[in-house]
Structure formats: structure tokens, C-alpha cells
Coordinates of C-alpha atoms in Angstrom, one line a residue:
M1 CA 186.7 265.5 13.4
R2 CA 185.7 265.7 9.4
R3 CA 183.9 263.5 7.6
W4 CA 180.8 263.4 5.8
V5 CA 177.5 261.5 6.6
V6 CA 174.8 260.0 4.9
A7 CA 172.2 259.4 6.8
L8 CA 169.6 256.4 5.1
I9 CA 166.5 256.4 7.5
I10 CA 164.6 253.1 5.4
R11 CA 160.7 254.1 5.5
R12 CA 158.1 254.3 3.4
C13 CA 157.3 257.7 3.0
Q14 CA 154.1 259.7 3.4
A15 CA 153.9 262.4 0.8
L16 CA 153.5 265.2 2.8
S17 CA 157.3 264.0 4.2
R18 CA 158.1 265.3 1.1
G19 CA 158.3 268.8 1.8
P20 CA 160.2 271.9 2.5
E21 CA 159.2 271.5 6.2
F22 CA 160.5 268.1 6.8
V23 CA 163.7 268.9 5.1
R24 CA 164.0 272.0 7.2
Q25 CA 163.4 270.0 10.6
Q26 CA 165.9 267.1 10.0
G27 CA 169.0 269.5 10.0
V28 CA 170.2 267.9 6.8
P29 CA 169.4 267.8 3.2
T30 CA 167.0 265.3 3.2
V31 CA 165.8 263.3 -0.1
F32 CA 163.4 259.8 -1.1
E33 CA 164.5 257.0 -2.7
E34 CA 163.7 254.0 -2.9
W35 CA 167.3 251.2 -2.6
S36 CA 167.2 248.4 -2.8
L37 CA 170.0 245.5 -2.5
V38 CA 171.8 243.9 -5.5
K39 CA 169.7 241.1 -7.2
G40 CA 171.8 238.1 -6.6
G41 CA 174.3 240.0 -5.8
D42 CA 173.9 237.4 -2.2
A43 CA 174.7 234.2 -3.3
L44 CA 178.1 233.9 -2.5
G45 CA 177.6 235.8 0.8
E46 CA 174.4 233.2 2.2
A47 CA 176.9 230.1 1.4
A48 CA 179.9 231.7 3.0
R49 CA 178.2 234.1 5.4
R50 CA 179.5 232.9 9.2
C51 CA 179.8 234.7 12.3
V52 CA 182.9 235.1 14.6
G53 CA 183.4 236.7 18.1
V54 CA 185.0 239.8 19.0
D55 CA 188.1 239.4 21.5
G56 CA 187.9 241.1 24.9
V57 CA 184.3 242.4 23.6
E58 CA 181.1 240.8 25.5
D59 CA 178.4 240.4 22.5
G60 CA 180.2 241.8 20.1
M61 CA 180.6 239.9 16.8
L62 CA 182.3 240.1 13.2
V63 CA 179.7 238.5 10.9
L64 CA 181.2 237.8 7.3
N65 CA 179.3 238.3 3.7
A66 CA 176.8 240.7 5.1
L67 CA 177.3 242.0 1.8
S68 CA 178.8 241.8 -1.6
Y69 CA 180.8 243.5 -3.0
A70 CA 178.2 244.7 -5.6
E71 CA 176.6 245.9 -2.7
C72 CA 179.1 247.4 -1.1
E73 CA 180.2 249.5 -4.2
A74 CA 176.2 250.4 -5.0
V75 CA 176.2 251.6 -1.9
I76 CA 179.2 253.7 -2.3
A77 CA 178.3 255.0 -6.0
S78 CA 174.7 255.8 -4.9
A79 CA 176.0 257.8 -1.6
E80 CA 179.0 259.6 -3.4
S81 CA 176.4 260.5 -6.5
K82 CA 173.8 262.7 -3.5
V83 CA 176.6 264.2 -1.1
A84 CA 179.1 266.9 -3.1
S85 CA 177.8 269.9 -2.2
F86 CA 176.4 269.1 1.2
D87 CA 177.7 270.7 4.5
A88 CA 175.8 269.8 8.1
G89 CA 177.7 272.9 9.5
K90 CA 179.7 272.8 12.9
N91 CA 180.4 269.2 12.4
R92 CA 182.7 270.1 9.2
H93 CA 181.4 267.5 7.3
G94 CA 178.3 267.0 5.0
A95 CA 176.2 265.2 5.5
L96 CA 172.3 263.1 3.3
Q97 CA 169.8 261.7 4.3
V98 CA 167.8 259.4 2.3
W99 CA 164.1 258.1 2.9
V100 CA 163.4 254.6 1.2
G101 CA 162.0 251.5 1.0
E102 CA 161.6 249.1 3.5
S103 CA 163.3 246.5 1.6
W104 CA 166.6 247.0 2.5
A105 CA 166.8 246.8 5.4
S106 CA 164.3 244.0 5.6
E107 CA 166.9 242.0 3.6
M108 CA 170.0 243.0 5.8
A109 CA 168.0 241.4 9.0
R110 CA 167.2 238.4 7.0
R111 CA 170.9 238.0 6.7
L112 CA 171.7 239.0 10.0
E113 CA 169.0 237.3 12.0
P114 CA 170.6 233.7 12.1
F115 CA 173.2 235.7 14.5
V116 CA 171.5 238.3 16.5
A117 CA 167.8 237.6 16.6
D118 CA 165.9 236.4 19.7
D119 CA 164.0 232.9 18.9
D120 CA 160.8 234.8 18.4
G121 CA 162.5 236.3 15.3
S122 CA 161.1 239.9 16.3
F123 CA 165.3 241.3 15.3
E124 CA 164.8 244.4 12.6
I125 CA 168.0 246.3 11.1
N126 CA 166.8 250.3 12.2
R127 CA 165.5 252.1 9.2
R128 CA 167.8 255.1 9.9
L129 CA 171.4 254.0 8.0
R130 CA 174.4 256.2 8.5
I131 CA 177.5 256.1 5.8
Y132 CA 180.5 257.6 6.8
R133 CA 183.4 258.7 4.7
Y134 CA 187.3 259.2 6.2
A135 CA 189.2 260.7 4.0
P136 CA 193.1 258.6 3.6
D137 CA 195.0 261.7 4.9
G138 CA 194.9 260.7 8.7
S139 CA 193.2 263.5 9.8
E140 CA 189.6 262.4 10.4
E141 CA 188.8 259.9 13.2
F142 CA 186.0 258.8 15.6
A143 CA 186.5 259.1 19.1
R144 CA 186.5 256.7 21.6
H145 CA 182.7 256.0 23.4
V146 CA 179.9 254.0 23.7
D147 CA 176.7 253.6 21.5
A148 CA 173.8 255.0 22.9
A149 CA 170.8 253.1 22.8
F150 CA 167.0 254.4 21.8
D151 CA 163.6 253.8 20.7
K152 CA 163.0 253.0 17.2
S153 CA 162.1 256.2 15.0
V154 CA 159.1 255.8 12.4
L155 CA 157.2 258.2 10.3
S156 CA 153.6 259.1 11.1
Q157 CA 151.1 259.9 8.2
R158 CA 151.6 263.6 9.3
G159 CA 155.7 263.0 8.0
E160 CA 156.7 263.5 11.6
I161 CA 159.3 261.4 12.9
V162 CA 157.9 259.7 16.5
S163 CA 159.5 257.2 18.9
D164 CA 158.2 253.4 19.0
D165 CA 158.5 252.7 22.6
A166 CA 157.4 248.9 21.8
K167 CA 160.9 248.8 20.5
R168 CA 164.5 249.4 21.3
S169 CA 168.0 249.2 19.9
R170 CA 170.1 247.3 21.7
L171 CA 173.2 246.6 19.0
S172 CA 175.1 248.9 17.4
V173 CA 175.9 247.6 13.5
L174 CA 179.0 248.7 11.1
L175 CA 179.0 247.3 7.7
Y176 CA 182.2 247.5 6.5
L177 CA 182.0 248.9 2.4
N178 CA 185.7 248.4 1.7
A179 CA 189.0 247.9 2.7
D180 CA 191.5 249.6 0.5
F181 CA 193.3 251.4 2.3
E182 CA 195.7 251.5 4.9
G183 CA 194.3 252.1 8.8
G184 CA 190.9 252.7 9.3
E185 CA 190.7 249.4 12.2
T186 CA 187.7 249.6 14.6
A187 CA 189.8 250.1 18.2
F188 CA 188.1 248.8 21.2
Y189 CA 189.5 249.3 24.5
A190 CA 189.1 248.3 28.2
P191 CA 187.0 250.2 30.3
E192 CA 187.9 253.1 32.3
V193 CA 187.9 251.9 35.3
E194 CA 190.6 248.7 34.0
G195 CA 192.9 251.3 32.2
G196 CA 191.6 252.1 29.1
D197 CA 194.0 250.1 27.2
L198 CA 194.0 248.7 23.1
L199 CA 192.5 245.4 23.8
T200 CA 191.3 244.6 20.3
A201 CA 191.3 246.3 16.5
V202 CA 189.2 244.5 14.0
K203 CA 190.3 245.8 10.8
P204 CA 187.2 246.1 7.9
V205 CA 186.9 243.6 5.6
P206 CA 184.6 244.4 2.7
G207 CA 180.6 243.0 3.2
A208 CA 181.6 242.7 7.2
A209 CA 178.6 243.4 9.9
L210 CA 180.5 244.4 13.3
L211 CA 178.2 244.4 15.8
F212 CA 178.7 245.3 19.1
P213 CA 176.5 246.3 23.0
Q214 CA 175.1 250.5 22.8
A215 CA 174.4 251.6 26.5
S216 CA 170.7 253.1 27.2
D217 CA 170.3 256.6 28.7
E218 CA 169.8 255.1 32.1
E219 CA 173.3 252.8 31.9
M220 CA 175.1 255.7 30.0
D221 CA 177.7 257.1 32.6
F222 CA 178.0 253.7 33.7
A223 CA 178.9 252.3 30.3
R224 CA 181.4 255.0 30.0
A225 CA 183.3 253.7 32.6
R226 CA 183.0 250.1 33.0
W227 CA 182.7 249.4 29.5
S228 CA 184.3 248.4 26.1
Q229 CA 184.6 251.7 24.3
H230 CA 185.1 252.1 20.1
A231 CA 186.7 254.5 17.9
G232 CA 187.8 254.5 14.0
V233 CA 191.3 255.2 13.7
P234 CA 192.4 257.1 11.0
V235 CA 192.9 256.5 7.4
T236 CA 196.7 257.1 6.1
A237 CA 197.0 255.6 2.8
G238 CA 194.7 254.1 0.1
R239 CA 191.7 254.9 -0.5
C240 CA 188.4 256.6 1.5
K241 CA 187.1 254.2 3.6
Y242 CA 183.2 253.5 3.6
V243 CA 180.9 252.3 6.4
V244 CA 177.2 252.1 6.9
R245 CA 176.3 252.3 10.4
T246 CA 173.1 251.4 12.1
D247 CA 171.5 249.9 14.9
A248 CA 169.8 246.1 15.6
V249 CA 166.7 246.4 16.7
F250 CA 164.9 244.5 18.7
D251 CA 161.3 244.3 20.9
A252 CA 161.8 245.7 24.0
M253 CA 160.1 242.4 25.8
P254 CA 160.1 239.9 22.7
S255 CA 156.9 237.9 22.5
N256 CA 158.5 234.7 23.9
D257 CA 159.2 236.2 26.9
V258 CA 155.7 238.2 27.1
A259 CA 153.8 234.8 26.8
V260 CA 156.4 233.5 29.3
A261 CA 155.7 236.4 32.0
R262 CA 152.0 236.5 31.2
A263 CA 152.0 232.1 32.3
V264 CA 154.2 232.9 35.1
L265 CA 152.8 236.3 36.9
G266 CA 149.2 235.3 36.9
E267 CA 149.9 233.8 39.8
T268 CA 152.3 235.9 41.2
C269 CA 151.6 238.3 44.3
S270 CA 154.0 240.7 43.2
P271 CA 153.1 244.6 42.8
D272 CA 151.2 244.9 39.5
S273 CA 153.1 248.4 38.4
G274 CA 156.5 246.3 38.8
R275 CA 155.9 243.4 36.0
H276 CA 157.6 245.7 33.7
L277 CA 160.5 244.7 35.3
Y278 CA 160.3 240.9 34.6
S279 CA 162.6 239.1 32.5
P280 CA 162.0 235.1 31.8
Y281 CA 165.6 235.5 31.6
M282 CA 166.3 236.1 35.6
G283 CA 163.4 233.3 36.2
V284 CA 162.4 235.2 39.9
E285 CA 158.6 235.5 39.4
A286 CA 158.1 232.7 42.5
V287 CA 161.1 234.0 44.0
A288 CA 160.0 237.7 44.6
P289 CA 156.9 236.6 46.7
L290 CA 159.1 234.1 48.5
L291 CA 161.5 236.8 48.8
Y292 CA 158.8 239.0 50.3
A293 CA 156.7 236.8 52.8
L294 CA 160.7 235.8 53.9
V295 CA 161.3 239.5 55.3
R296 CA 157.7 240.0 55.9
F297 CA 158.9 236.7 58.5
L298 CA 161.8 237.4 59.1
K299 CA 161.6 241.4 60.3
P300 CA 165.0 242.2 58.9
R301 CA 165.9 246.0 59.4
R302 CA 169.2 246.2 56.9
V303 CA 168.8 244.3 53.6
A304 CA 171.4 243.4 51.2
E305 CA 170.3 242.7 47.4
V306 CA 173.8 241.8 45.4
G307 CA 171.5 241.6 41.0
A308 CA 168.9 244.2 41.6
G309 CA 165.1 244.1 39.3
F310 CA 162.0 241.9 39.7
T311 CA 162.9 241.0 42.8
T312 CA 163.7 244.4 44.6
L313 CA 160.6 246.1 44.4
G314 CA 159.0 242.9 46.9
I315 CA 161.6 243.5 49.1
L316 CA 160.9 247.1 49.5
R317 CA 157.4 246.7 49.4
A318 CA 157.6 244.1 52.5
L319 CA 160.3 246.3 54.7
R320 CA 157.0 249.0 53.8
D321 CA 154.5 246.8 55.0
N322 CA 157.1 245.6 57.9
D323 CA 156.7 249.1 59.3
R324 CA 153.5 249.3 59.2
E325 CA 152.2 246.6 60.8
L326 CA 155.2 247.1 64.1
A327 CA 153.6 250.5 63.4
R328 CA 149.8 249.6 63.9
L329 CA 150.8 247.0 67.2
A330 CA 152.9 249.7 69.3
R331 CA 149.5 251.7 69.2
L332 CA 148.2 248.5 70.7
P333 CA 146.4 249.3 74.1
P334 CA 149.2 249.0 77.2
D335 CA 147.4 245.8 78.3
A336 CA 146.5 244.5 75.1
R337 CA 147.3 240.7 75.7
A338 CA 146.8 237.1 74.3
L339 CA 146.9 233.4 75.4
L340 CA 147.1 233.0 79.3
D341 CA 147.5 237.0 79.7
W342 CA 150.6 237.4 78.6
P343 CA 152.0 240.4 76.2
W344 CA 151.3 239.5 72.3
T345 CA 154.6 241.5 71.4
V346 CA 158.6 241.1 72.1
D347 CA 161.0 243.4 72.4
L348 CA 158.4 246.0 69.3
E349 CA 161.0 249.0 69.8
T350 CA 163.7 246.9 69.4
A351 CA 162.4 245.5 66.1
R352 CA 162.4 249.1 64.9
D353 CA 165.9 250.2 66.5
Q354 CA 166.7 251.2 63.2
P355 CA 165.6 252.8 59.5
A356 CA 164.1 249.8 57.7
T357 CA 167.1 250.0 54.1
L358 CA 167.2 247.9 51.4
H359 CA 171.1 248.3 49.7
C360 CA 171.3 246.7 46.0
I361 CA 174.7 246.4 44.4
D362 CA 174.2 245.5 40.9
D363 CA 177.4 246.3 38.2
C364 CA 174.5 247.2 35.4
T365 CA 176.7 245.2 32.8
H366 CA 173.7 242.4 32.2
T367 CA 172.3 242.8 29.0
A368 CA 168.7 241.2 30.1
A369 CA 169.2 243.7 34.0
S370 CA 166.2 245.7 34.8
A371 CA 168.4 247.3 37.2
T372 CA 168.9 250.5 35.6
R373 CA 165.0 250.7 36.1
V374 CA 164.7 249.7 39.7
E375 CA 165.4 253.5 41.6
E376 CA 162.2 254.8 38.9
A377 CA 159.8 252.0 39.6
A378 CA 160.2 252.8 44.0
R379 CA 159.5 256.3 43.5
D380 CA 156.3 255.2 41.2
L381 CA 155.4 252.7 44.2
R382 CA 156.5 255.4 46.8
L383 CA 158.8 252.9 47.7
Q384 CA 162.0 255.4 47.9
E385 CA 162.3 256.6 51.1
Y386 CA 163.7 252.3 51.6
L387 CA 165.8 251.9 48.7
A388 CA 169.6 253.7 49.4
P389 CA 171.2 254.9 47.0
L390 CA 172.1 252.2 43.7
D391 CA 175.7 250.2 44.2
R392 CA 177.4 250.2 40.5
R393 CA 180.4 248.9 41.8
D394 CA 181.4 245.6 41.3
A395 CA 179.7 243.2 43.7
F396 CA 183.5 242.2 45.5
D397 CA 184.1 246.1 45.3
A398 CA 181.3 246.4 47.7
V399 CA 182.4 247.0 51.9
F400 CA 179.5 245.9 54.2
R401 CA 179.9 246.8 58.3
S402 CA 180.6 243.7 60.3
E403 CA 177.8 241.8 61.5
S404 CA 175.6 244.9 60.4
V405 CA 173.2 243.1 57.7
D406 CA 170.5 240.9 58.3
L407 CA 169.9 239.4 55.1
F408 CA 171.8 239.0 52.0
W409 CA 169.7 238.0 48.7
L410 CA 172.1 236.8 46.0
D411 CA 171.5 236.8 42.0
F412 CA 174.2 237.8 40.4
G413 CA 176.1 234.8 38.1
A414 CA 178.7 234.7 40.5
S415 CA 179.5 230.9 39.5
D416 CA 182.4 229.5 40.6
R417 CA 183.4 232.3 42.6
L418 CA 180.7 232.4 45.1
P419 CA 182.2 230.3 47.5
D420 CA 185.0 233.2 47.5
Y421 CA 182.1 235.9 48.0
L422 CA 180.2 234.4 50.9
T423 CA 183.4 234.1 52.4
T424 CA 184.8 237.3 52.0
V425 CA 181.7 239.0 51.9
V426 CA 178.8 237.8 52.9
I427 CA 178.8 236.0 56.2
P428 CA 181.6 238.2 57.9
A429 CA 178.8 241.3 57.5
L430 CA 175.8 238.9 57.7
R431 CA 174.4 239.2 62.1
P432 CA 174.5 235.8 64.3
G433 CA 171.0 234.9 63.1
G434 CA 171.3 236.1 59.5
F435 CA 171.0 234.6 56.8
V436 CA 171.7 234.6 53.1
A437 CA 169.4 233.4 50.1
I438 CA 171.3 232.3 46.7
H439 CA 169.8 231.9 43.7
S440 CA 170.2 229.6 41.3
T441 CA 172.0 226.9 42.9
L442 CA 171.1 223.2 41.9
T443 CA 170.8 222.1 38.6
N444 CA 173.9 224.2 37.4
R445 CA 177.8 222.4 37.5
A446 CA 179.3 225.6 38.6
T447 CA 177.7 226.4 41.8
R448 CA 176.1 223.0 42.2
A449 CA 179.6 221.6 43.4
W450 CA 180.0 224.3 45.9
L451 CA 177.2 223.0 47.1
E452 CA 178.0 219.6 47.9
T453 CA 180.7 220.3 49.5
L454 CA 178.1 222.3 51.8
R455 CA 176.5 219.4 52.3
D456 CA 178.9 217.6 53.0
G457 CA 180.7 219.7 55.5
D458 CA 184.3 219.9 53.3
W459 CA 183.5 223.9 53.1
P460 CA 184.8 225.0 56.0
P461 CA 182.6 228.1 56.9
A462 CA 179.9 224.5 57.0
R463 CA 180.1 223.7 60.5
N464 CA 179.2 227.4 61.4
L465 CA 176.3 227.6 59.4
H466 CA 172.6 225.9 58.8
H467 CA 171.0 225.0 54.9
V468 CA 168.3 224.5 53.0
S469 CA 167.4 224.3 49.2
L470 CA 164.5 224.0 47.2
L471 CA 163.6 223.3 43.7
E472 CA 161.4 225.0 41.1
P473 CA 160.5 220.8 39.4
H474 CA 158.9 222.3 36.2
K475 CA 161.4 224.6 34.8
R476 CA 165.1 223.5 33.5
F477 CA 166.5 227.7 34.4
Q478 CA 166.7 229.7 37.2
N479 CA 165.0 227.3 39.5
S480 CA 166.3 226.8 42.8
I481 CA 167.3 228.9 46.0
T482 CA 169.6 228.0 48.7
I483 CA 169.3 229.6 52.2
L484 CA 171.9 230.1 54.8
Q485 CA 171.6 231.1 58.4
K486 CA 174.9 232.5 60.1
R487 CA 174.9 230.1 63.4
R488 CA 177.9 231.5 65.2
A489 CA 179.2 235.2 65.2
N490 CA 182.6 236.0 63.9
D491 CA 184.1 235.9 67.4
G492 CA 182.5 232.5 67.1
A493 CA 179.6 232.5 70.1
R494 CA 177.3 230.5 69.8
F495 CA 173.8 232.2 68.0
S496 CA 170.9 230.8 69.7
E497 CA 167.4 231.8 69.5
P498 CA 165.1 232.7 72.8
L499 CA 162.4 231.0 74.6
Y500 CA 159.3 232.5 75.5
S501 CA 157.7 229.3 76.6
I502 CA 157.5 225.5 77.8
K503 CA 155.2 224.0 75.3
P504 CA 154.6 225.5 71.7

């Protein structure tokens, strides 16, 4: 791959940053300038700006008229005037960094904000831009890959690059500067696990901005296999291709989300160190303590969770607390008695006949998910002994032994596929008397339609299940839970609870 790169890091720089030592540390030649978009050059774009989707690419979009023709040519001319003699070494391309003021990035963020910003306006354009030039001889390309996310970079008062972990990139932004060439499309490919075939090829449109998701470090290996990858197709004729590469940067948790989190978590009995896993998009602030109490009450030994995150830590904590409680009971004197001189516990050894374990299944593709951080959080809380390695397969690909699971917690947006998942995966794996808790079942059409067939007895497995549904009446979304109990074994035998006394 041979191309030249101009990295434009948009930031008001301190005088110290202009020294030779700073430039040397960058690894590429660096200059400092004030850049701005062409004044008045956006008049047409403001009215004509619109967004279209990218076929086959989740959260991919193309924003037309993000830059005017004059603005595109100004960027090309400025870059060309500075890059002629630079060589970045092993990558065999010229490179240049230009540290400039904030106006360019701020104006670009304003133009893209209606299409990509969070509700509270926390969206920014990363102040580090890279300009790529591809020669029209077919020899230069950008191989298929997944872009990495990172913390926002800023300059300190001493001129050092430091990370601002309060802000994180989520989307790559490609700004096409010209189209007077042949080839040069941005190609997107199906995930490797689906064969990796070409999905679509976006042809550059001058002034258009192409946006698509990035993967965090924790997600990268999985993303390379399960996400769409992209590549820069060689340019075969015409003018050189010019592209600006930057990033959409957001608050790590948008301020509206923070406000919601503070409001609902103030009364939530969840482990404090797990609060960073909470997202209002998931709506489990009341479910987490409910699941904790349910696991404490039922004493399951094998729990399966489809859709990991904030609830995971509550389940793990409950499994740990169950073990501590059972251990204390086991240490009671043999003659410890309760009412009417009966033993307080029943079949205590059976309650601990296998290690308590939570199996989490999450393919980590949800953009607001916190599944990739649950293993680290479990280690921080010293709960890792109760957590099996995170299973990143699709939920439908998971395999359980027959009647091996005591409790399922399902929160993975199966929607109209939920009945099939319950029938083919969950119910056969559930032990007789075991429970399934399902999130968000009441106030959306997709799962409500299934739930009504369950209530009416028209869903075939209904005759072997008991069920109850609970609604959080103050919430619009993610506001309900349905709990099922399996009343017959896979061989048809009826499940029945034991009897221990004549009266309550």
C-alpha cells in the first residue's frame, strides 16, 4: 500500500507544542496552522444536505453535501502544498500533521450533528484528521479491515498528547473530496463468518461524508469475524483520489443518559462498582435487583443469561451470596431446630451439588451494549469464579445439555424470533420446575403478539408452562418482564413441588 497521509489534528496548540522535540515524537513531520472552512461556501449544502443508508452496513450512512466543492478543493490544495517531500518510512507514503484551531472541526460537527448526534448534542468531530491520496495507477489500496475506536486525544498545557476518557470515538468519518477518477470505491464486505462476500461499494461523491461503526479494543477480534469490513478500492484512471479520514466522538455516556442513570440508580440495590455498565437504552435498573432477589430466592446452580451487561453483576453477586448463605447453614449444629422441633433446612447437600455458574451469551454487536466489560467488572468484584467465559456466538448457535439450566434470563432483542428461540433452545435446556425471565415483552408489538398467544393457550408449549408478566407503569420502553416456569419434563412427566407440612 502506497499513499500519502496528512494528519490534521485540530486543536489550539500551546507554544511548547511547536518545538522540535514534539515534532520528533509524532513520528511524522508536523506543522501548526489555522484552518477554516470557506466562508459562504456552505449555502447550497445547507439546503441540500441529506442522509442515505448504506446497504448491508448496520449504522452506516452517507451524508451528502457535508462539504462544498470549493471547500473540498481548498483542503486538497493546502495539503498538496505541504506534502511534496515528506516520507513516513516503512509505510512508503508521505505524511504530514497540521495542528490547527477548532473552527474547522466544530463547523463540520455542526453540519453532521442532525444525522449522528446524541440528543444532548455531545457529538464532536475528532480534531485529528488524516487526508489520504491514492494514485490513479491501480497500485494503491487500503486493505479490508475494521476501524478501531479510541479515547479522544487532546494537547496538554505542556504540549503532550493525552487521552480524554470522558469522550470516545464511535464512528469513522470519511469525507470524499473529489470523484474525477475511475475506481476508488469504499467497499463493504459481509462478516467473515458469513463468507466475506462484497455487500456494497460506495462510490465517492465530492463533499459527502461516509460514516460507519468502529470497534473497541475489547471487541476487535470479534468484530473482525462478525462485523462488516471495509476497504479502499484502487484508483485505475483519472485524477488522484483524495479523502479526509476522521472520527465522530461522543461522551462516554451522554449527559441525558447520565441524568437518567442518576435518577434511577439512586434507589437501585446494585453493586456500586457495576454502575458504569448501566445504560438507559437497556432499561434494567429495576430488573437487576429483581434478578438478584430471584436468584437468591430460587437458589439456582446453573444460570444462563442471553444479553450480558448491568444485570450480569447482580446475578453473579446473588450466586456468591447464595454460596455464603448455604455455607453458613452447613455450619449450624446438627441439633439446630426450627418450629415444632423440625430441622430448619431440607436437602442442603443437594442445594450445593454442583458449582454455581453463570453462562453469558452475547455477540457484542449492540452499539450501546456493555457486554464486553462484564468480565473485567466481575474480576474487579472478585466474582469471576462464578462466571463462565463469555460466549460470543449468536444466541441461536448456543448449545445446552437437555434439562441442564435452572434459570434463563433473556434480554437480547429476539423480537419475532423469540417463540422459535424458546421452543428450540430454551425450553429443552430448562430443567423441570426451572424458570425463564424475558425482558421487554408487554408494550411492543413484536413480543406482545407472542405473549397473547401464550395467554390464550394458542402457543403449543403454553400447556406446559406457568407465566406471569410485570409492568413498570412509569416507563415507555424496556419496561416489562415475563417469567415462565416449566411444568413438564421433556419426556412429558409432570413437575410437582415437594410437600413438607400440613399447614403453612
